Amino acid sequence: MISQSLRDVRSYEEEMDRRIADAPRPAFHLSARTGWMNDPNGFSYYNGEYHLFYQYYPFRTEWGPMHWAHAVSKDLLHWRHLPAALAPDMDYDRDGCFSGSAVTLPDGRQLLMYTGVDRRTLPDGSAQDIQTQCIAVSCGTPAAGAACAGSERDTPAAGQEAGAPSSSESAGIGAGAVTDYEKYEGNPVLSGRDLPPGANRNDFRDPKLWRADDGTYYCVAGNRTEDRDGQILLFSSPDAFHWTFVTVLAKNNGRFGRMWECPDFFPLDGKQVLLISPQDMLPKDFEYHNGNGTVCIIGSYDKETHTFTEEANQAIDYGIDFYATQTLLTPDGRRILIAWMQNWDTCNFRSIDWPWFGQMCLPRELSLRDGRLIQQPLRELLALRKDEVRYENVTFTDLLRLDGIEGRRVDLTLSLRPGNEKELYRKFALRFAQDDTWQTSISFRPYESIVKIDRKFSGSRRAIIHQRRCRVRNRGGRIDLRVILDHFSVEIFVNDGEHVLTATLYTDLSARGISFFADGEVTMDVVKFALQDMRQ
Ligand code: FRU
């Protein structure tokens, strides 16, 4: 049964689609349909399409009682919104349907597992969340039209005649598309009583589930211990509805911030990877920075004893706007990561005029190389490339502009090396989203092996972080950069994905310039493509 509040959200979405059709948007990054977006949820391949849900407050561009928005895509680049999937409309989730994930059941239905939030007021007047894990299941099978009893597919909405197109049909949703999810009558399926000793039930969230080869379902969830440290809990279930605690899979022991949010846990290239988003981090060298960060822990996993043995850790992204990762496995076996292309510490950097807030990063293909997580832009992006411009062996010692190298939807590959074998250059910089007033830049100092992103002149009116540095592998002044620009963001893949730096920018789209700078002698190859606008 679809609630009246979810019906109201869906009508509001349709009205806003008409009212804000001309709003400025990224061209191929998914942005909030209307209002607010944070974490990706339920990132999955289901019924021949990729599904991406996200944390959503449709009515304002601020965080509010969380809903799940819903979008589908054939290539992870062209996204089409379906009606919102979940609203906070039950006692156990009345203050929010927080982050979670999706899996396909053997009968063909799609199951969503999410965190229900019930905020209670304590005797001293302060608020305290009770966080539990809940289930919602797609209605019917895709072939049967996927309607819940009482949904707009089988019951005419108020004022709508029987036989008239339903709201989901008028949104261009094909027959058979799954749009409705029914909350399980046995919710919550995991709550405080399922937690091990020392685990806090107020910070217990973001279940990521999967089905193992033997048919058992597992999920990992973020948790905070009573003494404020992060840990990841593992649960199992024979049917995805009845869950029991298995073990504490990983413990922070004071290393990475406090509460660990948004875990993901999967095999990759012969190892096992745990991704987490810790809150309240302290900096460490050039690897981890203050605030909300993202961490990749690489190790091995004993499936019999459920023991995860850590071997190495690293940041996932070294830029500014990145948080809350989630991955899926494609039908052709690629592990793809997506994340919220914002960060809680910087989300007051925004346009106050836009009717939406929040974008997802470009989906990234994951692999391991020499013990490190490697991220490469989704290969489907190659299909959006057009208008190639190529330069080889360009040597320069100062400012440089190259004909045909400009734009705000750009896929730019640079290969740099010292122009003079005897004297290493001191600095290289690439400036983009540039005009006489504005510029965003990425610079490289080979003596220190430091890459720096700087978006100070990118339209921000806030006193927040605008620069960040990371240390890359010393290759004697050689460095490869792949820079993806999409109107209001930049993602920089260094040395074939060994490091990635991501940032949003709000520079006016008229600032389209790209230029190069060298202090010392640099030689470079440049390949530039314009990228198609998916919305045209
Ligand atoms: C991470 C997070 C999650 C939570 C959601 C709420 O960004 O705090 O832990 O489920 O956002 O919107």
Coordinates of C-alpha atoms and ligand atoms in Angstrom, one line a residue:
M1 CA 0.0 0.0 0.0
I2 CA 1.5 3.3 -1.0
S3 CA 0.9 6.0 1.6
Q4 CA -0.7 9.4 1.0
S5 CA 2.5 11.1 1.9
L6 CA 4.3 9.2 -0.8
R7 CA 1.5 10.1 -3.3
D8 CA 1.9 13.7 -2.3
V9 CA 5.6 13.6 -2.9
R10 CA 5.1 12.1 -6.3
S11 CA 2.6 14.7 -7.4
Y12 CA 5.0 17.4 -6.1
E13 CA 7.8 15.9 -8.1
E14 CA 5.7 16.0 -11.3
E15 CA 4.8 19.6 -10.7
M16 CA 8.4 20.6 -10.0
D17 CA 9.6 18.8 -13.2
R18 CA 7.5 21.3 -15.1
R19 CA 8.4 24.3 -13.0
I20 CA 12.2 23.8 -12.9
A21 CA 12.8 22.2 -16.3
D22 CA 15.2 25.0 -17.2
A23 CA 17.4 25.0 -14.1
P24 CA 21.1 24.8 -14.6
R25 CA 22.3 21.2 -14.2
P26 CA 25.3 19.0 -14.8
A27 CA 25.2 17.3 -18.2
F28 CA 25.9 13.6 -17.2
H29 CA 26.1 13.5 -13.5
L30 CA 22.9 12.7 -11.7
S31 CA 21.6 15.7 -9.7
A32 CA 18.7 16.0 -7.3
R33 CA 15.4 15.9 -9.1
T34 CA 14.1 18.7 -6.9
G35 CA 15.3 19.8 -3.5
W36 CA 18.0 18.0 -1.6
M37 CA 20.2 14.9 -2.4
N38 CA 22.8 13.1 -0.3
D39 CA 24.0 9.5 -0.2
P40 CA 23.5 7.1 -3.1
N41 CA 21.3 4.2 -2.0
G42 CA 20.2 0.9 -3.5
F43 CA 22.8 1.1 -6.3
S44 CA 22.0 -2.1 -8.3
Y45 CA 21.4 -3.7 -11.6
Y46 CA 17.9 -5.0 -11.7
N47 CA 15.5 -6.0 -14.5
G48 CA 17.9 -4.9 -17.3
E49 CA 18.6 -1.5 -15.9
Y50 CA 20.8 0.2 -13.3
H51 CA 18.9 1.6 -10.4
L52 CA 20.1 4.3 -8.2
F53 CA 18.1 5.6 -5.2
Y54 CA 19.3 8.4 -3.1
Q55 CA 18.8 10.3 0.2
Y56 CA 16.2 12.9 -0.7
Y57 CA 14.2 15.8 0.7
P58 CA 12.1 17.0 -2.1
F59 CA 10.6 20.1 -0.6
R60 CA 13.7 22.2 0.1
T61 CA 17.3 22.3 -0.8
E62 CA 18.2 21.5 2.8
W63 CA 18.5 18.1 4.5
G64 CA 15.1 17.1 6.0
P65 CA 13.1 14.0 6.8
M66 CA 14.7 11.6 4.4
H67 CA 12.9 10.0 1.5
W68 CA 14.4 7.7 -1.2
A69 CA 14.4 9.2 -4.7
H70 CA 14.7 6.7 -7.6
A71 CA 16.4 6.9 -11.0
V72 CA 17.2 4.3 -13.7
S73 CA 19.8 4.2 -16.5
K74 CA 21.0 1.8 -19.1
D75 CA 24.6 3.2 -19.1
L76 CA 25.0 4.9 -15.7
L77 CA 25.2 8.2 -17.6
H78 CA 21.7 8.9 -19.0
W79 CA 19.5 8.9 -15.9
R80 CA 15.7 8.9 -15.9
H81 CA 13.8 9.6 -12.7
L82 CA 11.1 7.3 -11.5
P83 CA 8.6 8.4 -8.8
A84 CA 10.1 8.6 -5.3
A85 CA 10.4 5.1 -3.8
L86 CA 10.2 5.6 0.0
A87 CA 8.7 8.3 2.3
P88 CA 9.0 8.4 6.1
D89 CA 5.5 7.3 6.7
M90 CA 5.6 4.6 9.4
D91 CA 6.2 4.8 13.2
Y92 CA 9.6 3.1 12.9
D93 CA 10.8 5.5 10.1
R94 CA 8.8 8.6 10.7
D95 CA 11.9 10.8 11.0
G96 CA 13.6 9.4 8.0
C97 CA 14.3 6.5 5.6
F98 CA 18.1 6.7 5.9
S99 CA 20.7 5.0 3.6
G100 CA 20.6 1.4 2.5
S101 CA 21.0 -0.9 -0.4
A102 CA 19.2 -3.3 -2.8
V103 CA 19.3 -6.9 -3.8
T104 CA 17.2 -9.1 -6.2
L105 CA 15.2 -11.9 -4.6
P106 CA 15.0 -15.3 -6.3
D107 CA 11.4 -14.6 -7.2
G108 CA 12.5 -11.6 -9.2
R109 CA 11.4 -8.9 -6.8
Q110 CA 13.7 -6.1 -5.7
L111 CA 14.3 -5.8 -2.0
L112 CA 15.5 -2.6 -0.4
M113 CA 17.0 -2.5 3.0
Y114 CA 17.3 0.9 4.7
T115 CA 17.6 2.5 8.1
G116 CA 14.4 3.7 9.8
V117 CA 14.8 6.6 12.1
D118 CA 12.5 7.3 15.0
R119 CA 13.5 10.4 16.9
R120 CA 12.5 10.4 20.5
T121 CA 12.5 13.4 22.9
L122 CA 14.3 12.6 26.2
P123 CA 13.1 13.9 29.6
D124 CA 15.8 16.6 29.4
G125 CA 14.3 17.8 26.1
S126 CA 17.1 16.6 23.9
A127 CA 16.4 14.4 20.9
Q128 CA 17.7 10.9 20.4
D129 CA 17.5 8.7 17.3
I130 CA 16.4 5.1 17.5
Q131 CA 17.9 3.6 14.3
T132 CA 16.7 0.2 13.0
Q133 CA 17.0 -1.7 9.8
C134 CA 13.9 -2.1 7.6
I135 CA 12.8 -3.7 4.4
A136 CA 10.7 -2.7 1.5
V137 CA 10.0 -5.0 -1.5
S138 CA 9.0 -4.1 -5.1
C139 CA 5.4 -5.0 -5.7
G140 CA 4.6 -8.0 -7.9
T141 CA 7.1 -9.1 -10.5
P142 CA 8.4 -6.8 -13.2
A143 CA 6.4 -8.7 -15.8
A144 CA 3.2 -8.3 -13.8
G145 CA 3.4 -4.5 -13.9
A146 CA 4.9 -4.2 -10.4
A147 CA 2.0 -2.4 -8.7
C148 CA 1.3 -2.6 -5.0
A149 CA -2.3 -3.0 -3.9
G150 CA -3.7 0.5 -3.5
S151 CA -0.9 2.1 -5.6
E152 CA -1.7 4.6 -8.3
R153 CA -1.3 1.8 -10.8
D154 CA -4.5 0.0 -9.7
T155 CA -6.4 2.7 -7.9
P156 CA -7.2 6.0 -9.6
A157 CA -5.8 8.8 -7.5
A158 CA -8.2 11.4 -6.3
G159 CA -9.5 13.4 -9.2
Q160 CA -8.3 10.9 -11.8
E161 CA -10.6 8.8 -13.8
A162 CA -10.2 5.1 -14.1
G163 CA -8.3 4.4 -17.3
A164 CA -6.6 7.8 -17.4
P165 CA -2.8 7.6 -17.4
S166 CA -1.4 7.2 -13.9
S167 CA 1.2 9.6 -12.5
S168 CA 3.9 7.1 -13.2
E169 CA 2.8 6.5 -16.8
S170 CA 2.6 10.2 -17.5
A171 CA 6.2 10.4 -16.3
G172 CA 7.1 8.3 -19.2
I173 CA 7.7 5.0 -17.3
G174 CA 7.3 2.0 -19.5
A175 CA 5.0 -0.9 -18.7
G176 CA 6.8 -3.3 -16.4
A177 CA 9.0 -0.7 -14.8
V178 CA 9.2 -1.2 -11.0
T179 CA 8.0 1.9 -9.2
D180 CA 6.4 0.8 -6.0
Y181 CA 7.9 -0.7 -2.9
E182 CA 5.9 -2.0 0.0
K183 CA 7.3 -1.8 3.5
Y184 CA 7.6 -5.2 5.1
E185 CA 5.0 -5.9 7.8
G186 CA 7.7 -7.4 10.0
N187 CA 9.8 -4.2 10.1
P188 CA 12.1 -3.4 11.7
V189 CA 14.1 -6.5 10.9
L190 CA 17.1 -5.4 13.0
S191 CA 17.0 -3.3 16.1
G192 CA 18.7 -2.6 19.4
R193 CA 18.0 -6.1 20.7
D194 CA 20.1 -7.6 17.9
L195 CA 23.2 -5.6 18.7
P196 CA 26.3 -7.0 20.5
P197 CA 27.3 -5.7 23.9
G198 CA 28.8 -2.2 23.7
A199 CA 27.1 -1.3 20.4
N200 CA 25.0 1.9 20.5
R201 CA 21.5 1.7 19.0
N202 CA 21.3 5.5 18.3
D203 CA 24.0 5.2 15.6
F204 CA 23.3 2.0 13.8
R205 CA 22.7 2.5 10.1
D206 CA 23.3 2.2 6.3
P207 CA 23.0 -1.6 5.7
K208 CA 24.7 -2.8 2.5
L209 CA 23.5 -6.3 1.6
W210 CA 24.5 -9.0 -0.8
R211 CA 23.6 -12.6 -1.6
A212 CA 26.5 -15.1 -1.2
D213 CA 27.0 -18.0 -3.6
D214 CA 25.3 -20.4 -1.2
G215 CA 22.1 -18.2 -1.2
T216 CA 22.7 -16.8 2.3
Y217 CA 22.2 -13.0 2.6
Y218 CA 24.7 -10.9 4.4
C219 CA 24.7 -7.2 5.3
V220 CA 27.2 -4.8 6.9
A221 CA 26.0 -1.8 8.9
G222 CA 27.8 1.2 10.4
N223 CA 27.7 1.5 14.2
R224 CA 29.2 3.5 17.0
T225 CA 30.3 1.9 20.2
E226 CA 29.2 3.3 23.6
D227 CA 32.6 4.9 23.8
R228 CA 32.2 6.8 20.5
D229 CA 34.3 4.6 18.2
G230 CA 33.3 3.3 14.8
Q231 CA 32.7 -0.3 14.0
I232 CA 31.2 -2.4 11.2
L233 CA 28.7 -5.1 12.1
L234 CA 28.0 -8.2 10.0
F235 CA 24.5 -9.8 10.0
S236 CA 23.2 -12.8 8.0
S237 CA 19.8 -14.1 6.9
P238 CA 18.5 -17.2 5.1
D239 CA 15.9 -15.1 3.2
A240 CA 16.8 -11.4 3.5
F241 CA 13.8 -10.9 5.9
H242 CA 15.0 -12.6 9.1
W243 CA 18.4 -11.4 10.3
T244 CA 20.9 -12.3 13.0
F245 CA 24.1 -10.8 14.2
V246 CA 27.2 -12.6 13.1
T247 CA 30.3 -10.6 14.2
V248 CA 32.0 -7.3 14.5
L249 CA 33.7 -7.3 11.1
A250 CA 36.0 -4.3 11.7
K251 CA 36.8 -2.0 14.5
N252 CA 38.2 1.5 14.3
N253 CA 40.3 1.5 17.5
G254 CA 40.5 5.3 17.3
R255 CA 42.2 5.4 13.9
F256 CA 39.7 7.0 11.4
G257 CA 37.4 9.5 13.0
R258 CA 34.5 8.3 15.2
M259 CA 31.2 6.9 13.8
W260 CA 31.7 4.9 10.6
E261 CA 28.9 5.4 8.0
C262 CA 28.0 3.9 4.7
P263 CA 30.0 0.6 4.7
D264 CA 30.5 -1.5 1.6
F265 CA 32.3 -4.9 1.6
F266 CA 33.2 -6.9 -1.5
P267 CA 35.9 -9.0 -3.2
L268 CA 38.2 -7.3 -5.7
D269 CA 41.1 -8.7 -7.7
G270 CA 41.8 -11.5 -5.2
K271 CA 41.5 -9.3 -2.1
Q272 CA 38.6 -8.1 0.1
V273 CA 37.8 -4.4 0.3
L274 CA 35.9 -2.5 3.0
L275 CA 34.8 1.0 2.2
I276 CA 33.7 3.3 5.0
S277 CA 32.8 7.0 5.4
P278 CA 34.1 8.1 8.9
Q279 CA 32.8 11.2 10.6
D280 CA 35.1 13.5 12.6
M281 CA 38.4 12.5 11.2
L282 CA 41.8 13.9 12.3
P283 CA 44.3 14.6 9.5
K284 CA 47.2 12.2 8.8
D285 CA 50.1 13.3 6.5
F286 CA 48.6 14.0 3.1
E287 CA 46.5 10.8 3.2
Y288 CA 43.5 11.8 5.5
H289 CA 42.1 15.2 6.1
N290 CA 40.0 16.7 8.9
G291 CA 36.2 16.2 9.0
N292 CA 34.1 13.7 7.1
G293 CA 36.3 11.4 4.9
T294 CA 36.3 8.2 3.0
V295 CA 38.5 5.2 3.6
C296 CA 39.3 2.1 1.7
I297 CA 40.6 -0.9 3.8
I298 CA 42.2 -3.7 1.8
G299 CA 42.6 -7.1 3.3
S300 CA 41.6 -10.7 3.2
Y301 CA 38.4 -12.4 4.3
D302 CA 37.8 -15.9 5.7
K303 CA 34.3 -16.7 4.7
E304 CA 34.0 -19.6 7.1
T305 CA 35.0 -17.7 10.3
H306 CA 33.9 -14.2 9.0
T307 CA 37.3 -12.8 9.8
F308 CA 38.4 -9.7 7.9
T309 CA 42.2 -9.3 8.2
E310 CA 43.3 -5.7 7.3
E311 CA 46.5 -5.3 5.2
A312 CA 46.4 -1.7 4.0
N313 CA 44.3 1.5 4.0
Q314 CA 44.1 4.7 2.0
A315 CA 41.7 7.5 1.3
I316 CA 39.3 6.9 -1.6
D317 CA 39.2 10.5 -2.9
Y318 CA 41.7 13.3 -2.1
G319 CA 39.6 16.2 -3.3
I320 CA 37.0 18.3 -1.4
D321 CA 33.4 17.1 -2.3
F322 CA 33.1 13.4 -1.9
Y323 CA 31.4 11.1 0.7
A324 CA 29.2 8.0 1.2
T325 CA 30.4 5.6 -1.4
Q326 CA 28.4 2.6 -2.7
T327 CA 29.3 0.0 -5.3
L328 CA 27.6 -2.5 -7.6
L329 CA 28.8 -5.3 -9.8
T330 CA 27.8 -4.9 -13.5
P331 CA 26.6 -7.9 -15.6
D332 CA 30.1 -7.9 -17.3
G333 CA 31.8 -8.2 -13.9
R334 CA 33.0 -4.7 -13.2
R335 CA 32.9 -3.3 -9.7
I336 CA 31.6 0.3 -10.0
L337 CA 31.7 2.9 -7.3
I338 CA 29.4 5.9 -7.0
A339 CA 29.4 8.6 -4.2
W340 CA 27.7 11.8 -3.2
M341 CA 29.7 14.5 -4.9
Q342 CA 29.5 16.7 -1.8
N343 CA 30.7 16.6 1.8
W344 CA 28.9 17.5 5.0
D345 CA 31.7 19.9 5.8
T346 CA 31.4 21.9 2.6
C347 CA 27.7 21.7 1.6
N348 CA 27.1 25.4 2.4
F349 CA 29.1 26.0 -0.8
R350 CA 26.1 26.2 -3.2
S351 CA 24.0 28.3 -5.4
I352 CA 21.1 29.8 -3.4
D353 CA 19.2 30.3 -6.6
W354 CA 19.0 26.7 -7.8
P355 CA 16.0 24.5 -7.0
W356 CA 18.2 21.5 -6.4
F357 CA 21.2 20.6 -4.3
G358 CA 23.5 17.6 -4.6
Q359 CA 25.1 15.6 -7.4
M360 CA 26.6 12.1 -7.7
C361 CA 30.2 11.6 -8.8
L362 CA 30.9 10.0 -12.1
P363 CA 30.7 6.2 -11.7
R364 CA 34.2 4.8 -11.3
E365 CA 35.6 1.4 -12.2
L366 CA 37.5 -0.2 -9.4
S367 CA 40.6 -2.5 -9.4
L368 CA 43.6 -3.1 -7.3
R369 CA 47.2 -2.5 -8.5
D370 CA 50.3 -2.8 -6.3
G371 CA 48.2 -3.0 -3.2
R372 CA 46.3 0.2 -4.0
L373 CA 42.7 0.9 -5.0
I374 CA 42.6 2.2 -8.6
Q375 CA 39.7 4.2 -9.8
Q376 CA 39.0 4.9 -13.5
P377 CA 36.2 6.8 -15.1
L378 CA 33.4 4.6 -16.2
R379 CA 34.3 3.3 -19.8
E380 CA 30.8 4.2 -21.0
L381 CA 31.9 7.8 -20.9
L382 CA 33.9 7.2 -24.1
A383 CA 30.6 7.2 -26.0
L384 CA 30.0 10.8 -25.0
R385 CA 33.3 12.0 -26.5
K386 CA 33.3 14.2 -29.6
D387 CA 35.4 16.8 -31.4
E388 CA 38.9 15.5 -30.6
V389 CA 41.8 18.0 -30.3
R390 CA 45.3 16.5 -30.0
Y391 CA 48.7 18.1 -29.4
E392 CA 52.0 16.1 -29.0
N393 CA 55.4 17.1 -27.5
V394 CA 54.4 20.7 -26.6
T395 CA 57.3 22.2 -24.6
F396 CA 56.6 25.4 -22.6
T397 CA 58.1 27.4 -19.8
D398 CA 55.4 29.9 -18.9
L399 CA 51.7 30.5 -19.6
L400 CA 50.3 28.6 -22.5
R401 CA 46.9 28.4 -24.3
L402 CA 46.2 26.0 -27.0
D403 CA 43.6 26.5 -29.8
G404 CA 40.5 24.3 -29.3
I405 CA 41.3 23.5 -25.7
E406 CA 38.4 25.1 -23.7
G407 CA 34.9 24.2 -22.4
R408 CA 33.0 23.1 -19.4
R409 CA 32.0 19.6 -20.6
V410 CA 35.5 18.2 -21.2
D411 CA 37.4 15.0 -21.1
L412 CA 41.1 16.1 -21.1
T413 CA 44.1 13.8 -20.9
L414 CA 47.6 15.2 -20.2
S415 CA 50.9 13.4 -20.1
L416 CA 53.7 15.5 -18.7
R417 CA 57.4 15.0 -18.5
P418 CA 60.4 17.2 -17.8
G419 CA 61.2 19.3 -20.9
N420 CA 64.9 19.4 -19.8
E421 CA 66.4 16.2 -18.6
K422 CA 69.0 18.1 -16.6
E423 CA 66.7 20.4 -14.7
L424 CA 63.4 19.3 -13.2
Y425 CA 60.6 21.8 -13.6
R426 CA 59.4 23.3 -10.3
K427 CA 55.6 23.5 -10.9
F428 CA 52.9 22.8 -13.5
A429 CA 49.4 24.1 -13.3
L430 CA 46.2 23.5 -15.3
R431 CA 43.6 26.2 -15.0
F432 CA 40.0 25.7 -16.1
A433 CA 36.5 27.2 -15.7
Q434 CA 38.6 30.3 -16.4
D435 CA 38.0 33.9 -17.5
D436 CA 39.4 37.2 -16.4
T437 CA 37.8 36.8 -12.9
W438 CA 37.4 33.1 -12.3
Q439 CA 39.6 30.0 -12.4
T440 CA 39.9 26.5 -10.8
S441 CA 43.2 24.8 -10.9
I442 CA 45.1 21.6 -10.4
S443 CA 48.9 22.0 -9.8
F444 CA 51.8 19.6 -9.5
R445 CA 55.1 20.2 -7.8
P446 CA 57.4 17.4 -8.8
Y447 CA 60.1 18.0 -6.1
E448 CA 57.5 17.3 -3.4
S449 CA 55.3 15.0 -5.5
I450 CA 52.3 17.1 -4.4
V451 CA 49.1 17.6 -6.4
K452 CA 46.9 20.4 -5.3
I453 CA 43.3 21.3 -6.2
D454 CA 42.3 24.9 -5.7
R455 CA 38.7 26.1 -6.2
K456 CA 39.0 29.4 -4.4
F457 CA 38.0 31.4 -7.4
S458 CA 35.0 29.1 -8.3
G459 CA 32.1 31.2 -7.2
S460 CA 32.2 30.5 -3.5
R461 CA 31.1 33.1 -1.0
R462 CA 31.8 30.9 2.0
A463 CA 34.9 30.7 4.3
I464 CA 35.3 26.9 3.9
I465 CA 38.0 24.6 2.5
H466 CA 38.8 25.5 -1.1
Q467 CA 42.1 23.7 -1.5
R468 CA 43.4 20.3 -0.9
R469 CA 46.7 18.5 -1.5
C470 CA 47.8 14.9 -1.9
R471 CA 51.1 13.2 -2.4
V472 CA 51.4 11.1 -5.5
R473 CA 54.0 8.6 -6.7
N474 CA 57.3 10.1 -7.5
R475 CA 57.9 9.5 -11.2
G476 CA 60.8 11.9 -11.8
G477 CA 58.5 14.7 -13.0
R478 CA 56.3 12.5 -15.1
I479 CA 52.6 12.6 -14.4
D480 CA 49.4 11.6 -16.2
L481 CA 46.2 13.5 -15.5
R482 CA 42.7 12.7 -16.8
V483 CA 40.4 15.6 -16.1
I484 CA 36.6 15.3 -16.4
L485 CA 34.7 18.6 -16.3
D486 CA 30.9 18.6 -16.2
H487 CA 29.6 22.2 -15.8
F488 CA 29.7 22.3 -12.0
S489 CA 32.3 19.7 -11.1
V490 CA 35.8 18.4 -11.8
E491 CA 37.2 15.0 -11.2
I492 CA 40.9 14.5 -11.7
F493 CA 42.3 11.0 -12.1
V494 CA 46.1 11.0 -11.4
N495 CA 48.5 8.4 -12.9
D496 CA 45.8 6.1 -14.3
G497 CA 43.6 6.2 -11.3
E498 CA 46.1 5.9 -8.4
H499 CA 44.6 9.1 -6.9
V500 CA 41.4 11.0 -7.6
L501 CA 40.5 14.5 -6.6
T502 CA 36.9 15.7 -6.8
A503 CA 35.4 19.1 -6.3
T504 CA 32.2 21.0 -7.2
L505 CA 32.4 24.5 -8.6
Y506 CA 29.7 27.1 -9.1
T507 CA 31.6 29.3 -11.6
D508 CA 29.3 30.9 -14.2
L509 CA 29.2 28.7 -17.3
S510 CA 30.6 31.5 -19.4
A511 CA 34.0 30.9 -17.8
R512 CA 35.1 28.3 -20.3
G513 CA 38.9 29.0 -20.6
I514 CA 41.6 26.3 -20.1
S515 CA 45.3 27.3 -19.8
F516 CA 48.6 25.7 -18.8
F517 CA 51.4 27.1 -16.8
A518 CA 55.0 25.9 -16.2
D519 CA 57.7 27.1 -13.8
G520 CA 60.6 25.4 -15.5
E521 CA 60.5 23.4 -18.7
V522 CA 57.6 21.0 -19.2
T523 CA 56.8 18.8 -22.2
M524 CA 53.3 17.5 -22.6
D525 CA 50.9 15.6 -24.8
V526 CA 47.3 16.7 -24.7
V527 CA 44.1 15.0 -25.9
K528 CA 40.9 16.8 -25.4
F529 CA 37.3 15.8 -26.2
A530 CA 34.1 17.7 -25.7
L531 CA 31.5 15.6 -23.9
Q532 CA 27.9 15.4 -25.1
D533 CA 25.1 16.9 -23.0
M534 CA 23.0 13.9 -21.9
R535 CA 20.0 16.2 -21.5
Q536 CA 19.8 17.3 -25.1
Ligands
FRU1 C1 25.8 9.8 5.5 C2 24.5 9.7 6.3 C3 24.1 8.3 6.6 C4 22.7 8.4 6.8 C5 22.3 9.5 5.8 C6 21.2 10.4 6.3 O1 25.9 10.9 4.7 O2 24.7 10.5 7.5 O3 24.9 7.7 7.6 O4 22.0 7.2 6.5 O5 23.4 10.3 5.6 O6 20.7 11.2 5.3

